């Protein structure tokens, strides 16, 4: 089974693209959602977060995302620390999930595939590229954040152009290019590659 990574900056359209793969029958692992869930359910991870970020990291309702975001989005070292704590747990969880799938290929969607080391465990990486002004507008509309807040988050990620150079395939998500046909073409390619891989490994 082929393992495909799907990445892109905040608001690039990763999740939108991932949903299209799902409609084509492909299992998708949403690493960012999984990480948030694991922060609430994995006791070892919870313990580590409390050790480094304090008891305020959790309320009676679970992870105190507002509190953690206020710390990590204003401090690069703290963001790296939180990522260093959560990524190994998420990668382990993804590996367990992948081993349970039965499909020609799976897609793992994550904002930080290269930065977390997750890319090493994947066969090919697809990047979703959207111009910065589109990304800012999309996230402002979706999350109600200010342009300044979004720019601050963007500035913490690897430069988008550089990230796309690291990808094996790039989907362009802008006002002039349709996304759906690009995903269909890749799906066809990955199914062919998966078949070739299955034949050569017999
Ligand atoms: P994040 O990293 O913040 O989770 P993302 O890369 O997963 O973002 P999406 O959530 O897929 O991005 O897209 C951001 C917003 O833009 C969403 O509200 C989505 O519906 C919208 N959007 C993205 N691409 C398109 C498109 N091609 N057509 C219409 N709406 C789109």
JSON list of C-alpha atoms and ligand atoms in Angstrom, two decimals:
[
{"chain": "A", "resi": 1, "resn": "UNK", "atom": "CA", "xyz": [0.00, 0.00, 0.00]},
{"chain": "A", "resi": 2, "resn": "UNK", "atom": "CA", "xyz": [1.34, 3.37, -0.99]},
{"chain": "A", "resi": 3, "resn": "UNK", "atom": "CA", "xyz": [1.59, 6.12, 1.62]},
{"chain": "A", "resi": 4, "resn": "UNK", "atom": "CA", "xyz": [0.91, 9.62, 0.38]},
{"chain": "A", "resi": 5, "resn": "UNK", "atom": "CA", "xyz": [1.50, 12.75, 2.45]},
{"chain": "A", "resi": 6, "resn": "UNK", "atom": "CA", "xyz": [-0.62, 15.85, 1.90]},
{"chain": "A", "resi": 7, "resn": "UNK", "atom": "CA", "xyz": [0.64, 19.16, 3.17]},
{"chain": "A", "resi": 8, "resn": "UNK", "atom": "CA", "xyz": [0.44, 22.91, 2.73]},
{"chain": "A", "resi": 9, "resn": "UNK", "atom": "CA", "xyz": [0.34, 26.05, 4.81]},
{"chain": "A", "resi": 10, "resn": "UNK", "atom": "CA", "xyz": [-2.54, 27.36, 6.92]},
{"chain": "A", "resi": 11, "resn": "UNK", "atom": "CA", "xyz": [-5.62, 27.80, 4.76]},
{"chain": "A", "resi": 12, "resn": "UNK", "atom": "CA", "xyz": [-3.99, 26.39, 1.61]},
{"chain": "A", "resi": 13, "resn": "UNK", "atom": "CA", "xyz": [-6.88, 23.96, 1.13]},
{"chain": "A", "resi": 14, "resn": "UNK", "atom": "CA", "xyz": [-5.32, 20.73, 2.45]},
{"chain": "A", "resi": 15, "resn": "UNK", "atom": "CA", "xyz": [-8.50, 19.57, 4.14]},
{"chain": "A", "resi": 16, "resn": "UNK", "atom": "CA", "xyz": [-10.58, 20.44, 1.08]},
{"chain": "A", "resi": 17, "resn": "UNK", "atom": "CA", "xyz": [-8.25, 18.32, -1.09]},
{"chain": "A", "resi": 18, "resn": "UNK", "atom": "CA", "xyz": [-8.22, 15.50, 1.50]},
{"chain": "A", "resi": 19, "resn": "UNK", "atom": "CA", "xyz": [-12.03, 15.36, 1.42]},
{"chain": "A", "resi": 20, "resn": "UNK", "atom": "CA", "xyz": [-11.89, 14.88, -2.36]},
{"chain": "A", "resi": 21, "resn": "UNK", "atom": "CA", "xyz": [-9.53, 11.91, -1.92]},
{"chain": "A", "resi": 22, "resn": "UNK", "atom": "CA", "xyz": [-12.04, 10.53, 0.61]},
{"chain": "A", "resi": 23, "resn": "UNK", "atom": "CA", "xyz": [-14.90, 10.80, -1.89]},
{"chain": "A", "resi": 24, "resn": "UNK", "atom": "CA", "xyz": [-12.74, 8.71, -4.25]},
{"chain": "A", "resi": 25, "resn": "UNK", "atom": "CA", "xyz": [-12.67, 5.96, -1.60]},
{"chain": "A", "resi": 26, "resn": "UNK", "atom": "CA", "xyz": [-9.22, 6.70, -0.22]},
{"chain": "A", "resi": 27, "resn": "UNK", "atom": "CA", "xyz": [-8.71, 6.50, 3.57]},
{"chain": "A", "resi": 28, "resn": "UNK", "atom": "CA", "xyz": [-7.38, 9.79, 4.97]},
{"chain": "A", "resi": 29, "resn": "UNK", "atom": "CA", "xyz": [-5.60, 10.30, 8.29]},
{"chain": "A", "resi": 30, "resn": "UNK", "atom": "CA", "xyz": [-6.02, 13.86, 9.54]},
{"chain": "A", "resi": 31, "resn": "UNK", "atom": "CA", "xyz": [-2.87, 14.31, 11.63]},
{"chain": "A", "resi": 32, "resn": "UNK", "atom": "CA", "xyz": [-3.75, 17.72, 13.05]},
{"chain": "A", "resi": 33, "resn": "UNK", "atom": "CA", "xyz": [-7.16, 16.50, 14.28]},
{"chain": "A", "resi": 34, "resn": "UNK", "atom": "CA", "xyz": [-5.58, 13.29, 15.58]},
{"chain": "A", "resi": 35, "resn": "UNK", "atom": "CA", "xyz": [-2.96, 15.28, 17.49]},
{"chain": "A", "resi": 36, "resn": "UNK", "atom": "CA", "xyz": [-5.67, 17.39, 19.16]},
{"chain": "A", "resi": 37, "resn": "UNK", "atom": "CA", "xyz": [-7.58, 14.26, 20.13]},
{"chain": "A", "resi": 38, "resn": "UNK", "atom": "CA", "xyz": [-4.46, 12.50, 21.42]},
{"chain": "A", "resi": 39, "resn": "UNK", "atom": "CA", "xyz": [-3.67, 15.52, 23.60]},
{"chain": "A", "resi": 40, "resn": "UNK", "atom": "CA", "xyz": [-6.98, 14.77, 25.34]},
{"chain": "A", "resi": 41, "resn": "UNK", "atom": "CA", "xyz": [-6.83, 10.98, 25.40]},
{"chain": "A", "resi": 42, "resn": "UNK", "atom": "CA", "xyz": [-3.18, 9.83, 25.58]},
{"chain": "A", "resi": 43, "resn": "UNK", "atom": "CA", "xyz": [-2.23, 9.82, 29.29]},
{"chain": "A", "resi": 44, "resn": "UNK", "atom": "CA", "xyz": [1.55, 9.93, 28.67]},
{"chain": "A", "resi": 45, "resn": "UNK", "atom": "CA", "xyz": [1.17, 12.88, 26.29]},
{"chain": "A", "resi": 46, "resn": "UNK", "atom": "CA", "xyz": [-1.13, 14.71, 28.73]},
{"chain": "A", "resi": 47, "resn": "UNK", "atom": "CA", "xyz": [1.40, 14.24, 31.51]},
{"chain": "A", "resi": 48, "resn": "UNK", "atom": "CA", "xyz": [4.20, 15.68, 29.36]},
{"chain": "A", "resi": 49, "resn": "UNK", "atom": "CA", "xyz": [2.13, 18.69, 28.33]},
{"chain": "A", "resi": 50, "resn": "UNK", "atom": "CA", "xyz": [1.27, 19.48, 31.96]},
{"chain": "A", "resi": 51, "resn": "UNK", "atom": "CA", "xyz": [4.93, 19.08, 32.96]},
{"chain": "A", "resi": 52, "resn": "UNK", "atom": "CA", "xyz": [6.10, 21.61, 30.37]},
{"chain": "A", "resi": 53, "resn": "UNK", "atom": "CA", "xyz": [3.15, 23.99, 30.08]},
{"chain": "A", "resi": 54, "resn": "UNK", "atom": "CA", "xyz": [1.50, 23.79, 33.50]},
{"chain": "A", "resi": 55, "resn": "UNK", "atom": "CA", "xyz": [-1.82, 22.63, 34.97]},
{"chain": "A", "resi": 56, "resn": "UNK", "atom": "CA", "xyz": [-3.67, 25.40, 33.09]},
{"chain": "A", "resi": 57, "resn": "UNK", "atom": "CA", "xyz": [-3.12, 23.36, 29.92]},
{"chain": "A", "resi": 58, "resn": "UNK", "atom": "CA", "xyz": [-6.29, 21.43, 30.81]},
{"chain": "A", "resi": 59, "resn": "UNK", "atom": "CA", "xyz": [-9.68, 22.49, 32.12]},
{"chain": "A", "resi": 60, "resn": "UNK", "atom": "CA", "xyz": [-12.55, 20.26, 33.21]},
{"chain": "A", "resi": 61, "resn": "UNK", "atom": "CA", "xyz": [-13.59, 20.19, 29.54]},
{"chain": "A", "resi": 62, "resn": "UNK", "atom": "CA", "xyz": [-10.20, 18.93, 28.31]},
{"chain": "A", "resi": 63, "resn": "UNK", "atom": "CA", "xyz": [-7.33, 20.60, 26.50]},
{"chain": "A", "resi": 64, "resn": "UNK", "atom": "CA", "xyz": [-7.25, 24.37, 27.02]},
{"chain": "A", "resi": 65, "resn": "UNK", "atom": "CA", "xyz": [-6.47, 25.22, 23.39]},
{"chain": "A", "resi": 66, "resn": "UNK", "atom": "CA", "xyz": [-6.84, 28.96, 23.89]},
{"chain": "A", "resi": 67, "resn": "UNK", "atom": "CA", "xyz": [-4.24, 28.98, 26.69]},
{"chain": "A", "resi": 68, "resn": "UNK", "atom": "CA", "xyz": [-1.76, 26.79, 24.76]},
{"chain": "A", "resi": 69, "resn": "UNK", "atom": "CA", "xyz": [-2.24, 28.80, 21.55]},
{"chain": "A", "resi": 70, "resn": "UNK", "atom": "CA", "xyz": [-1.56, 32.03, 23.43]},
{"chain": "A", "resi": 71, "resn": "UNK", "atom": "CA", "xyz": [1.77, 30.58, 24.56]},
{"chain": "A", "resi": 72, "resn": "UNK", "atom": "CA", "xyz": [3.00, 28.80, 21.46]},
{"chain": "A", "resi": 73, "resn": "UNK", "atom": "CA", "xyz": [1.96, 31.29, 18.79]},
{"chain": "A", "resi": 74, "resn": "UNK", "atom": "CA", "xyz": [3.98, 33.97, 20.53]},
{"chain": "A", "resi": 75, "resn": "UNK", "atom": "CA", "xyz": [7.08, 31.93, 21.22]},
{"chain": "A", "resi": 76, "resn": "UNK", "atom": "CA", "xyz": [8.98, 29.88, 18.64]},
{"chain": "A", "resi": 77, "resn": "UNK", "atom": "CA", "xyz": [10.80, 27.72, 21.21]},
{"chain": "A", "resi": 78, "resn": "UNK", "atom": "CA", "xyz": [7.55, 26.84, 22.99]},
{"chain": "A", "resi": 79, "resn": "UNK", "atom": "CA", "xyz": [5.91, 25.95, 19.68]},
{"chain": "A", "resi": 80, "resn": "UNK", "atom": "CA", "xyz": [8.83, 23.69, 18.81]},
{"chain": "A", "resi": 81, "resn": "UNK", "atom": "CA", "xyz": [8.62, 22.11, 22.26]},
{"chain": "A", "resi": 82, "resn": "UNK", "atom": "CA", "xyz": [4.89, 21.39, 21.89]},
{"chain": "A", "resi": 83, "resn": "UNK", "atom": "CA", "xyz": [5.51, 19.91, 18.43]},
{"chain": "A", "resi": 84, "resn": "UNK", "atom": "CA", "xyz": [8.40, 17.81, 19.72]},
{"chain": "A", "resi": 85, "resn": "UNK", "atom": "CA", "xyz": [6.08, 16.38, 22.39]},
{"chain": "A", "resi": 86, "resn": "UNK", "atom": "CA", "xyz": [3.05, 15.75, 20.17]},
{"chain": "A", "resi": 87, "resn": "UNK", "atom": "CA", "xyz": [4.63, 14.60, 16.88]},
{"chain": "A", "resi": 88, "resn": "UNK", "atom": "CA", "xyz": [6.05, 11.24, 18.05]},
{"chain": "A", "resi": 89, "resn": "UNK", "atom": "CA", "xyz": [2.69, 10.30, 19.61]},
{"chain": "A", "resi": 90, "resn": "UNK", "atom": "CA", "xyz": [0.84, 11.28, 16.42]},
{"chain": "A", "resi": 91, "resn": "UNK", "atom": "CA", "xyz": [3.28, 9.44, 14.14]},
{"chain": "A", "resi": 92, "resn": "UNK", "atom": "CA", "xyz": [2.86, 6.29, 16.27]},
{"chain": "A", "resi": 93, "resn": "UNK", "atom": "CA", "xyz": [-0.93, 6.64, 16.15]},
{"chain": "A", "resi": 94, "resn": "UNK", "atom": "CA", "xyz": [-0.82, 7.14, 12.35]},
{"chain": "A", "resi": 95, "resn": "UNK", "atom": "CA", "xyz": [1.32, 4.02, 11.92]},
{"chain": "A", "resi": 96, "resn": "UNK", "atom": "CA", "xyz": [-1.25, 1.97, 13.86]},
{"chain": "A", "resi": 97, "resn": "UNK", "atom": "CA", "xyz": [-4.07, 3.45, 11.75]},
{"chain": "A", "resi": 98, "resn": "UNK", "atom": "CA", "xyz": [-2.20, 2.77, 8.46]},
{"chain": "A", "resi": 99, "resn": "UNK", "atom": "CA", "xyz": [-1.62, -0.88, 9.41]},
{"chain": "A", "resi": 100, "resn": "UNK", "atom": "CA", "xyz": [-5.41, -1.30, 9.69]},
{"chain": "A", "resi": 101, "resn": "UNK", "atom": "CA", "xyz": [-6.26, 0.11, 6.25]},
{"chain": "A", "resi": 102, "resn": "UNK", "atom": "CA", "xyz": [-7.02, -1.88, 3.13]},
{"chain": "A", "resi": 103, "resn": "UNK", "atom": "CA", "xyz": [-6.78, 0.35, 0.03]},
{"chain": "A", "resi": 104, "resn": "UNK", "atom": "CA", "xyz": [-4.42, 0.92, -2.92]},
{"chain": "A", "resi": 105, "resn": "UNK", "atom": "CA", "xyz": [-3.03, 3.91, -1.07]},
{"chain": "A", "resi": 106, "resn": "UNK", "atom": "CA", "xyz": [-3.70, 6.08, 1.97]},
{"chain": "A", "resi": 107, "resn": "UNK", "atom": "CA", "xyz": [-3.35, 9.83, 2.44]},
{"chain": "A", "resi": 108, "resn": "UNK", "atom": "CA", "xyz": [-1.91, 11.43, 5.55]},
{"chain": "A", "resi": 109, "resn": "UNK", "atom": "CA", "xyz": [-2.85, 15.10, 5.81]},
{"chain": "A", "resi": 110, "resn": "UNK", "atom": "CA", "xyz": [-0.71, 17.31, 8.05]},
{"chain": "A", "resi": 111, "resn": "UNK", "atom": "CA", "xyz": [0.40, 20.93, 8.16]},
{"chain": "A", "resi": 112, "resn": "UNK", "atom": "CA", "xyz": [3.90, 19.94, 9.26]},
{"chain": "A", "resi": 113, "resn": "UNK", "atom": "CA", "xyz": [4.99, 16.82, 7.41]},
{"chain": "A", "resi": 114, "resn": "UNK", "atom": "CA", "xyz": [8.59, 17.83, 6.77]},
{"chain": "A", "resi": 115, "resn": "UNK", "atom": "CA", "xyz": [9.13, 19.58, 10.09]},
{"chain": "A", "resi": 116, "resn": "UNK", "atom": "CA", "xyz": [7.84, 16.61, 12.13]},
{"chain": "A", "resi": 117, "resn": "UNK", "atom": "CA", "xyz": [9.89, 13.93, 10.38]},
{"chain": "A", "resi": 118, "resn": "UNK", "atom": "CA", "xyz": [6.64, 12.24, 9.23]},
{"chain": "A", "resi": 119, "resn": "UNK", "atom": "CA", "xyz": [7.63, 12.69, 5.56]},
{"chain": "A", "resi": 120, "resn": "UNK", "atom": "CA", "xyz": [10.31, 10.01, 5.94]},
{"chain": "A", "resi": 121, "resn": "UNK", "atom": "CA", "xyz": [7.66, 7.35, 6.46]},
{"chain": "A", "resi": 122, "resn": "UNK", "atom": "CA", "xyz": [5.74, 8.32, 3.30]},
{"chain": "A", "resi": 123, "resn": "UNK", "atom": "CA", "xyz": [6.32, 7.36, -0.35]},
{"chain": "A", "resi": 124, "resn": "UNK", "atom": "CA", "xyz": [5.27, 10.63, -1.99]},
{"chain": "A", "resi": 125, "resn": "UNK", "atom": "CA", "xyz": [4.29, 14.07, -0.78]},
{"chain": "A", "resi": 126, "resn": "UNK", "atom": "CA", "xyz": [1.60, 16.22, -2.35]},
{"chain": "A", "resi": 127, "resn": "UNK", "atom": "CA", "xyz": [1.71, 19.93, -1.58]},
{"chain": "A", "resi": 128, "resn": "UNK", "atom": "CA", "xyz": [-1.32, 22.20, -1.82]},
{"chain": "A", "resi": 129, "resn": "UNK", "atom": "CA", "xyz": [-0.31, 25.65, -2.93]},
{"chain": "A", "resi": 130, "resn": "UNK", "atom": "CA", "xyz": [-2.49, 28.72, -2.57]},
{"chain": "A", "resi": 131, "resn": "UNK", "atom": "CA", "xyz": [-1.35, 32.35, -2.85]},
{"chain": "A", "resi": 132, "resn": "UNK", "atom": "CA", "xyz": [-0.86, 34.05, 0.53]},
{"chain": "A", "resi": 133, "resn": "UNK", "atom": "CA", "xyz": [-3.69, 36.57, 0.08]},
{"chain": "A", "resi": 134, "resn": "UNK", "atom": "CA", "xyz": [-6.13, 33.71, -0.65]},
{"chain": "A", "resi": 135, "resn": "UNK", "atom": "CA", "xyz": [-4.98, 31.79, 2.42]},
{"chain": "A", "resi": 136, "resn": "UNK", "atom": "CA", "xyz": [-5.39, 34.79, 4.69]},
{"chain": "A", "resi": 137, "resn": "UNK", "atom": "CA", "xyz": [-8.87, 35.53, 3.30]},
{"chain": "A", "resi": 138, "resn": "UNK", "atom": "CA", "xyz": [-9.99, 31.86, 3.59]},
{"chain": "A", "resi": 139, "resn": "UNK", "atom": "CA", "xyz": [-8.89, 31.56, 7.22]},
{"chain": "A", "resi": 140, "resn": "UNK", "atom": "CA", "xyz": [-10.36, 34.96, 8.16]},
{"chain": "A", "resi": 141, "resn": "UNK", "atom": "CA", "xyz": [-13.72, 33.77, 6.79]},
{"chain": "A", "resi": 142, "resn": "UNK", "atom": "CA", "xyz": [-13.46, 30.27, 8.25]},
{"chain": "A", "resi": 143, "resn": "UNK", "atom": "CA", "xyz": [-12.10, 31.00, 11.75]},
{"chain": "A", "resi": 144, "resn": "UNK", "atom": "CA", "xyz": [-12.89, 34.69, 12.29]},
{"chain": "A", "resi": 145, "resn": "UNK", "atom": "CA", "xyz": [-9.23, 35.46, 13.05]},
{"chain": "A", "resi": 146, "resn": "UNK", "atom": "CA", "xyz": [-7.64, 38.81, 12.20]},
{"chain": "A", "resi": 147, "resn": "UNK", "atom": "CA", "xyz": [-5.28, 39.10, 9.22]},
{"chain": "A", "resi": 148, "resn": "UNK", "atom": "CA", "xyz": [-2.51, 39.99, 11.67]},
{"chain": "A", "resi": 149, "resn": "UNK", "atom": "CA", "xyz": [-3.07, 36.83, 13.75]},
{"chain": "A", "resi": 150, "resn": "UNK", "atom": "CA", "xyz": [-3.03, 34.65, 10.61]},
{"chain": "A", "resi": 151, "resn": "UNK", "atom": "CA", "xyz": [0.13, 36.33, 9.27]},
{"chain": "A", "resi": 152, "resn": "UNK", "atom": "CA", "xyz": [1.81, 35.63, 12.59]},
{"chain": "A", "resi": 153, "resn": "UNK", "atom": "CA", "xyz": [0.95, 31.92, 12.27]},
{"chain": "A", "resi": 154, "resn": "UNK", "atom": "CA", "xyz": [2.06, 31.84, 8.63]},
{"chain": "A", "resi": 155, "resn": "UNK", "atom": "CA", "xyz": [5.41, 33.37, 9.58]},
{"chain": "A", "resi": 156, "resn": "UNK", "atom": "CA", "xyz": [6.06, 30.45, 11.95]},
{"chain": "A", "resi": 157, "resn": "UNK", "atom": "CA", "xyz": [5.80, 27.86, 9.15]},
{"chain": "A", "resi": 158, "resn": "UNK", "atom": "CA", "xyz": [8.45, 27.02, 6.52]},
{"chain": "A", "resi": 159, "resn": "UNK", "atom": "CA", "xyz": [8.27, 29.36, 3.56]},
{"chain": "A", "resi": 160, "resn": "UNK", "atom": "CA", "xyz": [5.55, 28.08, 1.24]},
{"chain": "A", "resi": 161, "resn": "UNK", "atom": "CA", "xyz": [7.56, 28.21, -1.99]},
{"chain": "A", "resi": 162, "resn": "UNK", "atom": "CA", "xyz": [10.38, 26.30, -0.31]},
{"chain": "A", "resi": 163, "resn": "UNK", "atom": "CA", "xyz": [7.96, 23.70, 1.05]},
{"chain": "A", "resi": 164, "resn": "UNK", "atom": "CA", "xyz": [6.47, 23.12, -2.41]},
{"chain": "A", "resi": 165, "resn": "UNK", "atom": "CA", "xyz": [9.96, 22.45, -3.81]},
{"chain": "A", "resi": 166, "resn": "UNK", "atom": "CA", "xyz": [10.26, 19.58, -1.32]},
{"chain": "A", "resi": 167, "resn": "UNK", "atom": "CA", "xyz": [7.00, 18.04, -2.56]},
{"chain": "A", "resi": 168, "resn": "UNK", "atom": "CA", "xyz": [6.80, 15.40, -5.29]},
{"chain": "A", "resi": 169, "resn": "UNK", "atom": "CA", "xyz": [3.50, 16.79, -6.65]},
{"chain": "A", "resi": 170, "resn": "UNK", "atom": "CA", "xyz": [1.83, 20.18, -6.25]},
{"chain": "A", "resi": 171, "resn": "UNK", "atom": "CA", "xyz": [-1.88, 20.97, -6.44]},
{"chain": "A", "resi": 172, "resn": "UNK", "atom": "CA", "xyz": [-2.57, 24.61, -7.23]},
{"chain": "A", "resi": 173, "resn": "UNK", "atom": "CA", "xyz": [-5.54, 26.07, -5.39]},
{"chain": "A", "resi": 174, "resn": "UNK", "atom": "CA", "xyz": [-6.21, 29.52, -6.81]},
{"chain": "A", "resi": 175, "resn": "UNK", "atom": "CA", "xyz": [-8.99, 31.45, -8.55]},
{"chain": "A", "resi": 176, "resn": "UNK", "atom": "CA", "xyz": [-8.05, 30.23, -12.02]},
{"chain": "A", "resi": 177, "resn": "UNK", "atom": "CA", "xyz": [-7.29, 26.50, -11.59]},
{"chain": "A", "resi": 178, "resn": "UNK", "atom": "CA", "xyz": [-9.87, 23.83, -10.74]},
{"chain": "A", "resi": 179, "resn": "UNK", "atom": "CA", "xyz": [-8.79, 21.57, -7.88]},
{"chain": "A", "resi": 180, "resn": "UNK", "atom": "CA", "xyz": [-10.97, 18.52, -8.60]},
{"chain": "A", "resi": 181, "resn": "UNK", "atom": "CA", "xyz": [-9.33, 17.49, -11.94]},
{"chain": "A", "resi": 182, "resn": "UNK", "atom": "CA", "xyz": [-5.88, 17.81, -10.36]},
{"chain": "A", "resi": 183, "resn": "UNK", "atom": "CA", "xyz": [-6.89, 15.42, -7.56]},
{"chain": "A", "resi": 184, "resn": "UNK", "atom": "CA", "xyz": [-8.46, 12.99, -10.07]},
{"chain": "A", "resi": 185, "resn": "UNK", "atom": "CA", "xyz": [-5.24, 12.91, -12.08]},
{"chain": "A", "resi": 186, "resn": "UNK", "atom": "CA", "xyz": [-3.15, 12.20, -8.99]},
{"chain": "A", "resi": 187, "resn": "UNK", "atom": "CA", "xyz": [-5.58, 9.52, -7.83]},
{"chain": "A", "resi": 188, "resn": "UNK", "atom": "CA", "xyz": [-5.17, 7.78, -11.20]},
{"chain": "A", "resi": 189, "resn": "UNK", "atom": "CA", "xyz": [-1.39, 8.04, -10.93]},
{"chain": "A", "resi": 190, "resn": "UNK", "atom": "CA", "xyz": [-1.26, 6.71, -7.36]},
{"chain": "A", "resi": 191, "resn": "UNK", "atom": "CA", "xyz": [-3.56, 3.77, -8.19]},
{"chain": "A", "resi": 192, "resn": "UNK", "atom": "CA", "xyz": [-1.24, 2.85, -11.10]},
{"chain": "A", "resi": 193, "resn": "UNK", "atom": "CA", "xyz": [1.85, 3.21, -8.92]},
{"chain": "A", "resi": 194, "resn": "UNK", "atom": "CA", "xyz": [0.24, 1.09, -6.17]},
{"chain": "A", "resi": 195, "resn": "UNK", "atom": "CA", "xyz": [-0.52, -1.61, -8.71]},
{"chain": "A", "resi": 196, "resn": "UNK", "atom": "CA", "xyz": [3.04, -1.59, -10.03]},
{"chain": "A", "resi": 197, "resn": "UNK", "atom": "CA", "xyz": [4.36, -1.75, -6.48]},
{"chain": "A", "resi": 198, "resn": "UNK", "atom": "CA", "xyz": [2.08, -4.70, -5.67]},
{"chain": "A", "resi": 199, "resn": "UNK", "atom": "CA", "xyz": [3.26, -6.55, -8.81]},
{"chain": "A", "resi": 200, "resn": "UNK", "atom": "CA", "xyz": [6.96, -5.98, -8.14]},
{"chain": "A", "resi": 201, "resn": "UNK", "atom": "CA", "xyz": [6.66, -7.06, -4.51]},
{"chain": "A", "resi": 202, "resn": "UNK", "atom": "CA", "xyz": [5.01, -10.43, -5.39]},
{"chain": "B", "resi": 1, "resn": "LIG", "atom": "P1", "xyz": [-5.66, 24.65, 8.01]},
{"chain": "B", "resi": 1, "resn": "LIG", "atom": "O1", "xyz": [-4.23, 24.31, 7.88]},
{"chain": "B", "resi": 1, "resn": "LIG", "atom": "O2", "xyz": [-5.86, 25.99, 8.66]},
{"chain": "B", "resi": 1, "resn": "LIG", "atom": "O3", "xyz": [-6.51, 23.57, 8.62]},
{"chain": "B", "resi": 1, "resn": "LIG", "atom": "P2", "xyz": [-6.35, 23.90, 5.29]},
{"chain": "B", "resi": 1, "resn": "LIG", "atom": "O4", "xyz": [-5.10, 23.97, 4.49]},
{"chain": "B", "resi": 1, "resn": "LIG", "atom": "O5", "xyz": [-6.82, 22.54, 5.70]},
{"chain": "B", "resi": 1, "resn": "LIG", "atom": "O6", "xyz": [-6.25, 24.88, 6.50]},
{"chain": "B", "resi": 1, "resn": "LIG", "atom": "P3", "xyz": [-9.00, 24.27, 4.23]},
{"chain": "B", "resi": 1, "resn": "LIG", "atom": "O7", "xyz": [-9.68, 24.20, 5.56]},
{"chain": "B", "resi": 1, "resn": "LIG", "atom": "O8", "xyz": [-9.16, 23.13, 3.29]},
{"chain": "B", "resi": 1, "resn": "LIG", "atom": "O9", "xyz": [-7.45, 24.62, 4.41]},
{"chain": "B", "resi": 1, "resn": "LIG", "atom": "O10", "xyz": [-9.43, 25.61, 3.44]},
{"chain": "B", "resi": 1, "resn": "LIG", "atom": "C1", "xyz": [-9.55, 26.85, 4.11]},
{"chain": "B", "resi": 1, "resn": "LIG", "atom": "C2", "xyz": [-10.92, 27.47, 3.79]},
{"chain": "B", "resi": 1, "resn": "LIG", "atom": "O11", "xyz": [-10.98, 27.81, 2.40]},
{"chain": "B", "resi": 1, "resn": "LIG", "atom": "C3", "xyz": [-12.08, 26.52, 4.06]},
{"chain": "B", "resi": 1, "resn": "LIG", "atom": "O12", "xyz": [-13.15, 27.24, 4.58]},
{"chain": "B", "resi": 1, "resn": "LIG", "atom": "C4", "xyz": [-12.39, 25.94, 2.68]},
{"chain": "B", "resi": 1, "resn": "LIG", "atom": "O13", "xyz": [-13.74, 25.58, 2.57]},
{"chain": "B", "resi": 1, "resn": "LIG", "atom": "C5", "xyz": [-12.03, 27.10, 1.74]},
{"chain": "B", "resi": 1, "resn": "LIG", "atom": "N1", "xyz": [-11.49, 26.60, 0.45]},
{"chain": "B", "resi": 1, "resn": "LIG", "atom": "C6", "xyz": [-10.26, 26.10, 0.23]},
{"chain": "B", "resi": 1, "resn": "LIG", "atom": "N2", "xyz": [-10.08, 25.75, -1.06]},
{"chain": "B", "resi": 1, "resn": "LIG", "atom": "C7", "xyz": [-11.23, 26.04, -1.69]},
{"chain": "B", "resi": 1, "resn": "LIG", "atom": "C8", "xyz": [-11.69, 25.92, -3.05]},
{"chain": "B", "resi": 1, "resn": "LIG", "atom": "N3", "xyz": [-10.92, 25.45, -4.02]},
{"chain": "B", "resi": 1, "resn": "LIG", "atom": "N4", "xyz": [-12.95, 26.34, -3.32]},
{"chain": "B", "resi": 1, "resn": "LIG", "atom": "C9", "xyz": [-13.73, 26.83, -2.35]},
{"chain": "B", "resi": 1, "resn": "LIG", "atom": "N5", "xyz": [-13.37, 26.99, -1.05]},
{"chain": "B", "resi": 1, "resn": "LIG", "atom": "C10", "xyz": [-12.15, 26.60, -0.72]}
]
